[in-house]
Amino acid sequence: MKYGCHAVMFAAKLATDMETVTREIGTTGFAGIECGNRFISLENRDRLMDLLRQNGLELAAIHYAFMDWRTDPRAGIEGLKAEAAYMAKTPNKNINMSFMPTPDDDADKLVTTFEEAAKAAAEFGVSLNYHNHLAEFANDGVFVYKLLENAPHLNFAYDLGWVRRAGFDPIKLLKDSEGRCNYVHLRDPKTEKAQAYTLEAMRALPPFPEFGTGETNLQEQIDFLQGYLNEQGWAIVEHEGGEPDINRYIKAKAVLDSLIR
């Protein structure tokens, strides 16, 4: 497995000052980054790839942000195909996507849509990986398990921090998803649990602590992942908010290095 970090901490700075961001991340010791298509469009992707190579980094995945899966799934799939055509030419053929299901959704229809999207990506040799937050775990995680059971081409890029905050055991979920997950996000939450599975409940929680300062048994998690993710798998530390200070990722990598055995 390989270790990376998420460039969302730098937000729009990645688009406006790509050289500085990639140079700074290159000092962390991480092998690669994940970034979103909302910050790095396809038109700027070649430039990003050049800068990553210059700084000894890989593009672990692109996060494909599309907001209208409910109302315009065809547009979502067409946009995904364009991303997949690009990622097919890269060493790490990963596209991550996220969604916020609600109780009013037709879950079965959405699952069918995401399966179609995953099949479209697979035609390019690219893995479409579903990235969770809280909402997927309402009603004992029915939405996640519908995806597992009824969208066989869809893979997963689980955010293990949000899994914990939803009250689920990340290692059990990974075992339930054997063969469908080769990419995870690492966080280190405290023991507080969301009171509901909504966007409002997510926002009501305190920010995730710095990696290595929460209450996760990180040693157990890393030990498990080392036997679970294959050599092309990625574990991505994500600092989503707070100061865009590269020292936060330098410290996170030092924590990881102390756990790897």
Tab-separated table of C-alpha atoms in Angstrom:
chain	number	residue	atom	x	y	z
A	1	MET	CA	0.000	0.000	0.000
A	2	LYS	CA	0.971	3.607	-0.503
A	3	TYR	CA	0.405	6.610	1.730
A	4	GLY	CA	-0.780	9.978	0.513
A	5	CYS	CA	-2.556	13.137	1.609
A	6	HIS	CA	-5.604	15.020	0.413
A	7	ALA	CA	-5.047	18.371	-1.256
A	8	VAL	CA	-8.492	19.642	-0.183
A	9	MET	CA	-6.750	21.260	2.805
A	10	PHE	CA	-5.316	23.778	0.331
A	11	ALA	CA	-8.667	24.270	-1.420
A	12	ALA	CA	-8.517	26.830	-4.232
A	13	LYS	CA	-4.814	27.525	-3.606
A	14	LEU	CA	-4.086	24.320	-5.507
A	15	ALA	CA	-5.651	25.872	-8.592
A	16	THR	CA	-4.149	29.346	-8.168
A	17	ASP	CA	-0.671	28.355	-6.979
A	18	MET	CA	-0.191	24.779	-8.099
A	19	GLU	CA	3.610	25.050	-8.078
A	20	THR	CA	3.829	25.994	-4.401
A	21	VAL	CA	1.309	23.431	-3.215
A	22	THR	CA	2.886	20.520	-5.072
A	23	ARG	CA	6.386	21.582	-4.005
A	24	GLU	CA	5.320	21.745	-0.356
A	25	ILE	CA	3.564	18.370	-0.461
A	26	GLY	CA	6.700	16.928	-2.020
A	27	THR	CA	8.542	17.665	1.263
A	28	THR	CA	6.188	15.563	3.401
A	29	GLY	CA	7.344	12.082	2.449
A	30	PHE	CA	3.910	11.121	1.176
A	31	ALA	CA	3.856	9.225	-2.118
A	32	GLY	CA	0.945	11.065	-3.672
A	33	ILE	CA	-2.107	13.255	-3.392
A	34	GLU	CA	-5.817	13.143	-4.038
A	35	CYS	CA	-7.453	16.258	-5.408
A	36	GLY	CA	-10.856	17.284	-6.682
A	37	ASN	CA	-11.933	18.140	-10.201
A	38	ARG	CA	-13.571	21.294	-8.810
A	39	PHE	CA	-10.044	22.647	-8.144
A	40	ILE	CA	-8.124	21.028	-11.006
A	41	SER	CA	-10.147	20.842	-14.206
A	42	LEU	CA	-9.293	18.517	-17.046
A	43	GLU	CA	-7.773	21.488	-18.884
A	44	ASN	CA	-5.202	21.889	-16.090
A	45	ARG	CA	-4.621	18.206	-15.377
A	46	ASP	CA	-1.507	17.812	-17.568
A	47	ARG	CA	0.133	20.703	-15.761
A	48	LEU	CA	-0.685	19.128	-12.423
A	49	MET	CA	0.745	15.785	-13.518
A	50	ASP	CA	3.979	17.439	-14.636
A	51	LEU	CA	4.368	19.224	-11.305
A	52	LEU	CA	3.633	16.064	-9.351
A	53	ARG	CA	6.319	14.177	-11.262
A	54	GLN	CA	8.808	16.982	-10.656
A	55	ASN	CA	8.152	16.678	-6.918
A	56	GLY	CA	8.219	12.886	-6.705
A	57	LEU	CA	4.463	12.545	-6.266
A	58	GLU	CA	1.662	10.547	-7.854
A	59	LEU	CA	-1.981	11.427	-8.412
A	60	ALA	CA	-3.609	8.771	-6.236
A	61	ALA	CA	-7.141	9.677	-7.356
A	62	ILE	CA	-9.287	12.460	-8.678
A	63	HIS	CA	-12.400	13.244	-6.656
A	64	TYR	CA	-15.236	13.721	-9.125
A	65	ALA	CA	-17.700	16.263	-7.762
A	66	PHE	CA	-21.099	16.172	-9.464
A	67	MET	CA	-24.107	17.566	-7.620
A	68	ASP	CA	-27.064	16.463	-9.750
A	69	TRP	CA	-27.100	12.664	-9.621
A	70	ARG	CA	-30.785	12.788	-8.672
A	71	THR	CA	-31.952	15.081	-11.444
A	72	ASP	CA	-29.501	14.601	-14.306
A	73	PRO	CA	-27.672	11.283	-13.993
A	74	ARG	CA	-26.860	11.220	-17.728
A	75	ALA	CA	-24.782	14.382	-17.363
A	76	GLY	CA	-23.055	12.842	-14.353
A	77	ILE	CA	-22.101	9.750	-16.297
A	78	GLU	CA	-20.912	11.724	-19.320
A	79	GLY	CA	-18.710	13.902	-17.122
A	80	LEU	CA	-17.400	10.799	-15.422
A	81	LYS	CA	-16.465	9.267	-18.775
A	82	ALA	CA	-14.314	12.289	-19.588
A	83	GLU	CA	-12.537	11.932	-16.240
A	84	ALA	CA	-12.129	8.185	-16.764
A	85	ALA	CA	-10.599	8.690	-20.213
A	86	TYR	CA	-7.933	10.852	-18.577
A	87	MET	CA	-7.329	8.661	-15.518
A	88	ALA	CA	-6.974	5.612	-17.759
A	89	LYS	CA	-3.649	7.086	-18.924
A	90	THR	CA	-2.302	7.464	-15.381
A	91	PRO	CA	-0.696	4.845	-13.108
A	92	ASN	CA	-3.436	5.124	-10.471
A	93	LYS	CA	-6.739	4.546	-12.190
A	94	ASN	CA	-8.980	5.808	-9.394
A	95	ILE	CA	-11.949	8.146	-9.435
A	96	ASN	CA	-13.609	8.810	-6.084
A	97	MET	CA	-17.156	10.119	-5.812
A	98	SER	CA	-19.357	11.119	-2.903
A	99	PHE	CA	-23.059	11.645	-2.382
A	100	MET	CA	-25.409	12.592	0.464
A	101	PRO	CA	-28.451	10.292	0.434
A	102	THR	CA	-31.586	11.427	2.252
A	103	PRO	CA	-34.605	9.507	3.582
A	104	ASP	CA	-36.659	10.855	0.653
A	105	ASP	CA	-34.377	9.370	-1.987
A	106	ASP	CA	-35.262	6.410	-4.137
A	107	ALA	CA	-32.258	4.430	-2.931
A	108	ASP	CA	-32.700	1.602	-5.415
A	109	LYS	CA	-32.763	4.042	-8.337
A	110	LEU	CA	-29.590	5.722	-7.089
A	111	VAL	CA	-27.850	2.388	-6.655
A	112	THR	CA	-28.746	1.518	-10.257
A	113	THR	CA	-27.365	4.884	-11.410
A	114	PHE	CA	-24.096	4.411	-9.541
A	115	GLU	CA	-23.721	0.899	-10.906
A	116	GLU	CA	-24.145	2.263	-14.428
A	117	ALA	CA	-21.547	4.950	-13.685
A	118	ALA	CA	-19.126	2.360	-12.304
A	119	LYS	CA	-19.558	0.195	-15.406
A	120	ALA	CA	-18.857	3.236	-17.600
A	121	ALA	CA	-15.610	3.877	-15.700
A	122	ALA	CA	-14.659	0.206	-15.846
A	123	GLU	CA	-14.841	0.309	-19.645
A	124	PHE	CA	-11.794	2.606	-19.449
A	125	GLY	CA	-10.073	0.321	-16.938
A	126	VAL	CA	-10.773	2.831	-14.152
A	127	SER	CA	-12.178	2.100	-10.692
A	128	LEU	CA	-15.064	4.278	-9.505
A	129	ASN	CA	-14.839	4.371	-5.711
A	130	TYR	CA	-17.715	5.545	-3.506
A	131	HIS	CA	-16.541	7.872	-0.734
A	132	ASN	CA	-18.776	8.050	2.343
A	133	HIS	CA	-19.637	10.650	4.915
A	134	LEU	CA	-22.381	10.164	7.530
A	135	ALA	CA	-25.636	9.930	5.602
A	136	GLU	CA	-24.902	6.496	4.122
A	137	PHE	CA	-25.080	4.938	7.604
A	138	ALA	CA	-28.634	5.906	8.513
A	139	ASN	CA	-30.904	2.954	9.327
A	140	ASP	CA	-28.017	0.612	10.147
A	141	GLY	CA	-26.091	1.502	7.013
A	142	VAL	CA	-28.748	0.316	4.583
A	143	PHE	CA	-27.499	2.545	1.756
A	144	VAL	CA	-23.908	1.271	1.973
A	145	TYR	CA	-25.057	-2.322	2.011
A	146	LYS	CA	-27.416	-1.745	-0.923
A	147	LEU	CA	-24.396	-0.475	-2.869
A	148	LEU	CA	-22.387	-3.520	-1.830
A	149	GLU	CA	-25.137	-5.939	-2.809
A	150	ASN	CA	-26.580	-4.325	-5.929
A	151	ALA	CA	-23.779	-2.298	-7.555
A	152	PRO	CA	-21.110	-4.968	-8.125
A	153	HIS	CA	-18.935	-2.795	-10.395
A	154	LEU	CA	-18.753	-0.013	-7.812
A	155	ASN	CA	-15.800	0.024	-5.434
A	156	PHE	CA	-15.266	2.012	-2.247
A	157	ALA	CA	-12.900	4.655	-0.889
A	158	TYR	CA	-14.067	4.594	2.698
A	159	ASP	CA	-13.437	7.539	4.980
A	160	LEU	CA	-12.669	5.577	8.135
A	161	GLY	CA	-13.084	8.653	10.327
A	162	TRP	CA	-16.673	9.205	9.225
A	163	VAL	CA	-17.333	5.477	9.564
A	164	ARG	CA	-16.332	5.730	13.225
A	165	ARG	CA	-18.359	8.890	13.761
A	166	ALA	CA	-21.372	7.066	12.356
A	167	GLY	CA	-20.966	4.461	15.100
A	168	PHE	CA	-19.712	1.689	12.814
A	169	ASP	CA	-16.582	-0.436	13.146
A	170	PRO	CA	-14.265	0.451	10.242
A	171	ILE	CA	-12.484	-2.898	10.275
A	172	LYS	CA	-15.753	-4.834	10.158
A	173	LEU	CA	-16.964	-2.692	7.246
A	174	LEU	CA	-13.701	-3.304	5.396
A	175	LYS	CA	-14.066	-7.044	5.957
A	176	ASP	CA	-17.656	-6.875	4.659
A	177	SER	CA	-16.274	-5.098	1.573
A	178	GLU	CA	-13.430	-7.526	0.842
A	179	GLY	CA	-12.329	-7.183	-2.778
A	180	ARG	CA	-14.253	-3.921	-3.249
A	181	CYS	CA	-12.031	-1.441	-1.404
A	182	ASN	CA	-8.410	-0.642	-2.208
A	183	TYR	CA	-8.453	2.982	-1.081
A	184	VAL	CA	-9.215	4.595	2.283
A	185	HIS	CA	-9.113	7.984	3.951
A	186	LEU	CA	-7.453	8.124	7.360
A	187	ARG	CA	-8.595	10.428	10.128
A	188	ASP	CA	-8.317	10.308	13.894
A	189	PRO	CA	-11.630	11.269	15.516
A	190	LYS	CA	-12.377	11.402	19.190
A	191	THR	CA	-15.156	9.188	20.478
A	192	GLU	CA	-17.973	11.683	19.874
A	193	LYS	CA	-20.696	10.229	17.677
A	194	ALA	CA	-23.096	12.093	15.405
A	195	GLN	CA	-26.626	12.357	16.765
A	196	ALA	CA	-28.134	12.024	13.298
A	197	TYR	CA	-27.024	11.171	9.772
A	198	THR	CA	-27.644	14.528	8.121
A	199	LEU	CA	-25.514	17.359	6.766
A	200	GLU	CA	-26.586	19.451	9.754
A	201	ALA	CA	-25.422	16.733	12.157
A	202	MET	CA	-22.093	16.561	10.356
A	203	ARG	CA	-21.599	20.298	10.690
A	204	ALA	CA	-22.530	20.202	14.385
A	205	LEU	CA	-19.619	17.918	15.214
A	206	PRO	CA	-16.287	19.463	16.174
A	207	PRO	CA	-13.598	19.314	13.482
A	208	PHE	CA	-11.528	16.166	13.237
A	209	PRO	CA	-8.434	16.446	15.453
A	210	GLU	CA	-4.970	16.490	13.956
A	211	PHE	CA	-3.921	13.032	12.862
A	212	GLY	CA	-2.354	11.255	15.828
A	213	THR	CA	-4.120	13.353	18.494
A	214	GLY	CA	-7.566	11.723	18.479
A	215	GLU	CA	-8.812	8.513	20.066
A	216	THR	CA	-8.571	6.037	17.181
A	217	ASN	CA	-6.498	2.908	17.700
A	218	LEU	CA	-4.306	3.883	14.774
A	219	GLN	CA	-1.867	1.024	15.319
A	220	GLU	CA	-4.656	-1.541	14.971
A	221	GLN	CA	-5.983	0.246	11.901
A	222	ILE	CA	-2.624	0.485	10.121
A	223	ASP	CA	-1.740	-3.125	10.993
A	224	PHE	CA	-5.024	-4.247	9.447
A	225	LEU	CA	-4.682	-2.089	6.349
A	226	GLN	CA	-1.178	-3.365	5.665
A	227	GLY	CA	-2.650	-6.809	5.179
A	228	TYR	CA	-5.826	-5.588	3.466
A	229	LEU	CA	-4.786	-3.063	0.807
A	230	ASN	CA	-2.661	-4.428	-2.000
A	231	GLU	CA	0.494	-2.855	-3.431
A	232	GLN	CA	-1.598	-0.469	-5.540
A	233	GLY	CA	-3.820	0.488	-2.612
A	234	TRP	CA	-3.811	3.935	-1.055
A	235	ALA	CA	-4.292	5.231	2.482
A	236	ILE	CA	-4.873	8.992	2.317
A	237	VAL	CA	-4.624	11.257	5.358
A	238	GLU	CA	-7.253	13.963	5.062
A	239	HIS	CA	-7.176	17.310	6.805
A	240	GLU	CA	-10.222	19.001	5.348
A	241	GLY	CA	-10.443	22.242	7.269
A	242	GLY	CA	-8.201	24.433	9.355
A	243	GLU	CA	-5.052	26.228	8.344
A	244	PRO	CA	-3.505	25.139	5.019
A	245	ASP	CA	-0.181	24.558	6.768
A	246	ILE	CA	2.050	21.889	5.242
A	247	ASN	CA	3.496	21.160	8.690
A	248	ARG	CA	0.200	19.462	9.553
A	249	TYR	CA	0.890	16.852	6.889
A	250	ILE	CA	4.564	16.594	7.818
A	251	LYS	CA	3.501	15.727	11.376
A	252	ALA	CA	0.847	13.293	10.100
A	253	LYS	CA	3.444	11.449	8.017
A	254	ALA	CA	5.713	11.192	11.068
A	255	VAL	CA	2.830	9.602	12.988
A	256	LEU	CA	2.283	7.110	10.178
A	257	ASP	CA	5.973	6.277	10.027
A	258	SER	CA	5.899	5.449	13.734
A	259	LEU	CA	3.057	2.958	13.155
A	260	ILE	CA	4.338	1.144	10.077
A	261	ARG	CA	6.013	-2.156	10.895
